[in-house]
Each structure stands twice: as C-alpha cells, then as structure tokens.
Amino acid sequence: VSAGTATLVRADLLTPQSRSLYGSLLKDPDRAADAYEGLGLLALRDKQQDDARKYFASAMERGSKSARAYVEYARLETDPAKSVAALEHAISLNPKLAEPHWLLAQKVSDPRRRIAELHAAASASPRETRYWEALANTHLAEHNYGEAAKAWREAEQAASDDQQRMRMRQARMAIEQQRLDYEAAERKR
C-alpha cells in the first residue's frame, strides 16, 4: 500500500486530523479528487454547504470516479442544468445507485424521463417505498392506470409496517375508480 493510499484511508475515517490529511493529499494529482471529495464531506458534516459544493466541484474538475461526489454536488448546486449534468455523470459512473436516479427524477420536467428515472431508482432499491409511491403517482398523472397499479403493488410489498402497507393497498384499489372517472370525463368531452 502506497503512502498516499494509507493517508487517504486514515483521512477517510473522518477524525479531527482528517482535514489536514486531506490537505496534504491535494498536492498529489492521483489523490486530489479523493481529497477534495473528503473535504466536501467534512464541510457537509459541519453544515458548510457552500464550501462543500466548491470542494465537490473541485473533485469533479479533477476527474473524480466517485458517484457520491457528483450526487452531493448536485444536491448543493442551485443551477438546475449543472445539477442535472452532475447527476447524469453519477449515473454513468454507477448506474445501479438509486439516489442519482431519484434526484434526477425530481429535476426533469419530461414525464417519460421522470418515469424512467423513478423506475430505475425503484428497481435499484426495491425496499424504498417512496420511490414506488412517486412512480405510481407519476403514472397516475399520465393516466397510465395499469402501470400505476403495478407500482402501488410494489410499494405495498416494500412497506415496512401494516399501516403503511394498508395505505398503499388503498391507493392501489382506488386506481380502478380513478380510471373509470377519467374515462367518463373523456367521453363527455
């Protein structure tokens, strides 16, 4: 194990010495991206969002291979285009992570794209009911009742307690009435 790797491992423990350890790694071009990401995580922990955003941006500029750096940057970035680009890059680094898909779904306006991202998030983390619930509601907004029912069924299966499971079941059962109401309204037009 190289000295740089050992220093990075010690810094990643997020101890009081981590800031200075990361600082010493900034001079090493092979470790600078990781060091900036670590400094960003420290800044987040200390509730210094602006500093964290700058550190994550520096990690990205140095070619970070960490999807987390891009996800954290996207959460902090106020420019929607930059945030979307960072999330798309995070997905390209690790398409199996649910969080970048979930965050991207919150930022895109195209319903088909939102559905695709929510489906990817829910598939990557099938026990996360909020992903399935958002997918079901997005399908409902598009009057795609069959897919909404499937998403509600997945949410019901992912529910962690009986109360949540019952709420998901009721939402799934209400879809048939919503479909009938929608079709009746369309016939009246």
CSV table of C-alpha atoms in Angstrom, one decimal, residues 35-128:
chain,number,residue,atom,x,y,z
A,35,ALA,CA,-9.1,14.6,-1.1
A,36,TYR,CA,-11.5,17.3,-2.4
A,37,GLU,CA,-14.3,14.8,-2.0
A,38,GLY,CA,-13.3,14.1,1.6
A,39,LEU,CA,-13.1,17.8,2.3
A,40,GLY,CA,-16.5,18.2,0.8
A,41,LEU,CA,-17.9,15.5,3.1
A,42,LEU,CA,-16.3,17.2,6.1
A,43,ALA,CA,-17.8,20.5,5.1
A,44,LEU,CA,-21.2,18.9,4.8
A,45,ARG,CA,-20.8,17.3,8.2
A,46,ASP,CA,-20.0,20.8,9.6
A,47,LYS,CA,-23.1,22.3,7.7
A,48,GLN,CA,-20.9,24.4,5.4
A,49,GLN,CA,-22.9,23.9,2.3
A,50,ASP,CA,-21.2,26.5,0.1
A,51,ASP,CA,-17.7,25.2,0.9
A,52,ALA,CA,-18.9,21.6,0.4
A,53,ARG,CA,-20.2,22.5,-3.1
A,54,LYS,CA,-16.9,24.1,-4.0
A,55,TYR,CA,-15.0,21.0,-2.8
A,56,PHE,CA,-17.2,18.6,-4.7
A,57,ALA,CA,-16.8,20.8,-7.8
A,58,SER,CA,-13.0,20.6,-7.4
A,59,ALA,CA,-13.2,16.9,-7.1
A,60,MET,CA,-15.3,16.7,-10.3
A,61,GLU,CA,-12.8,19.0,-12.1
A,62,ARG,CA,-10.0,16.6,-11.2
A,63,GLY,CA,-11.9,13.7,-12.7
A,64,SER,CA,-13.4,12.1,-9.6
A,65,LYS,CA,-14.5,8.5,-10.2
A,66,SER,CA,-16.9,8.7,-7.2
A,67,ALA,CA,-20.6,8.9,-8.0
A,68,ARG,CA,-21.1,10.2,-4.5
A,69,ALA,CA,-19.1,13.4,-5.2
A,70,TYR,CA,-21.4,14.1,-8.2
A,71,VAL,CA,-24.6,13.3,-6.2
A,72,GLU,CA,-23.6,15.6,-3.3
A,73,TYR,CA,-22.6,18.3,-5.7
A,74,ALA,CA,-26.0,18.0,-7.5
A,75,ARG,CA,-27.8,18.3,-4.1
A,76,LEU,CA,-26.0,21.6,-3.3
A,77,GLU,CA,-25.9,23.2,-6.8
A,78,THR,CA,-28.5,25.8,-7.4
A,79,ASP,CA,-28.1,25.8,-11.2
A,80,PRO,CA,-30.5,23.2,-12.5
A,81,ALA,CA,-28.5,22.4,-15.6
A,82,LYS,CA,-25.3,21.8,-13.7
A,83,SER,CA,-27.2,19.7,-11.2
A,84,VAL,CA,-28.7,17.6,-13.9
A,85,ALA,CA,-25.3,17.1,-15.6
A,86,ALA,CA,-23.7,16.0,-12.4
A,87,LEU,CA,-26.5,13.5,-11.7
A,88,GLU,CA,-26.2,12.1,-15.2
A,89,HIS,CA,-22.5,11.7,-14.7
A,90,ALA,CA,-23.1,10.0,-11.4
A,91,ILE,CA,-25.4,7.6,-13.2
A,92,SER,CA,-22.8,6.9,-15.8
A,93,LEU,CA,-20.2,6.1,-13.1
A,94,ASN,CA,-22.6,3.8,-11.2
A,95,PRO,CA,-26.0,3.1,-12.9
A,96,LYS,CA,-27.1,0.8,-10.1
A,97,LEU,CA,-27.2,3.6,-7.5
A,98,ALA,CA,-30.8,4.6,-6.7
A,99,GLU,CA,-30.2,8.1,-5.3
A,100,PRO,CA,-28.9,9.8,-8.5
A,101,HIS,CA,-31.9,8.4,-10.4
A,102,TRP,CA,-34.3,9.6,-7.7
A,103,LEU,CA,-32.8,13.1,-7.6
A,104,LEU,CA,-32.8,13.4,-11.4
A,105,ALA,CA,-36.4,12.4,-11.5
A,106,GLN,CA,-37.1,15.4,-9.2
A,107,LYS,CA,-35.4,17.8,-11.6
A,108,VAL,CA,-36.6,16.7,-15.0
A,109,SER,CA,-39.8,18.0,-16.5
A,110,ASP,CA,-40.4,15.4,-19.2
A,111,PRO,CA,-42.9,12.8,-17.7
A,112,ARG,CA,-41.4,9.9,-19.7
A,113,ARG,CA,-37.9,10.7,-18.5
A,114,ARG,CA,-39.2,11.1,-14.9
A,115,ILE,CA,-40.9,7.7,-15.1
A,116,ALA,CA,-37.7,6.1,-16.5
A,117,GLU,CA,-35.6,7.6,-13.7
A,118,LEU,CA,-38.1,6.7,-11.0
A,119,HIS,CA,-38.3,3.2,-12.3
A,120,ALA,CA,-34.5,2.9,-12.3
A,121,ALA,CA,-34.4,4.2,-8.7
A,122,ALA,CA,-37.2,1.8,-7.5
A,123,SER,CA,-35.5,-1.1,-9.3
A,124,ALA,CA,-32.2,-0.3,-7.7
A,125,SER,CA,-33.7,0.0,-4.2
A,126,PRO,CA,-36.9,-2.0,-4.2
A,127,ARG,CA,-37.5,-1.7,-0.5
A,128,GLU,CA,-37.7,2.1,-0.7
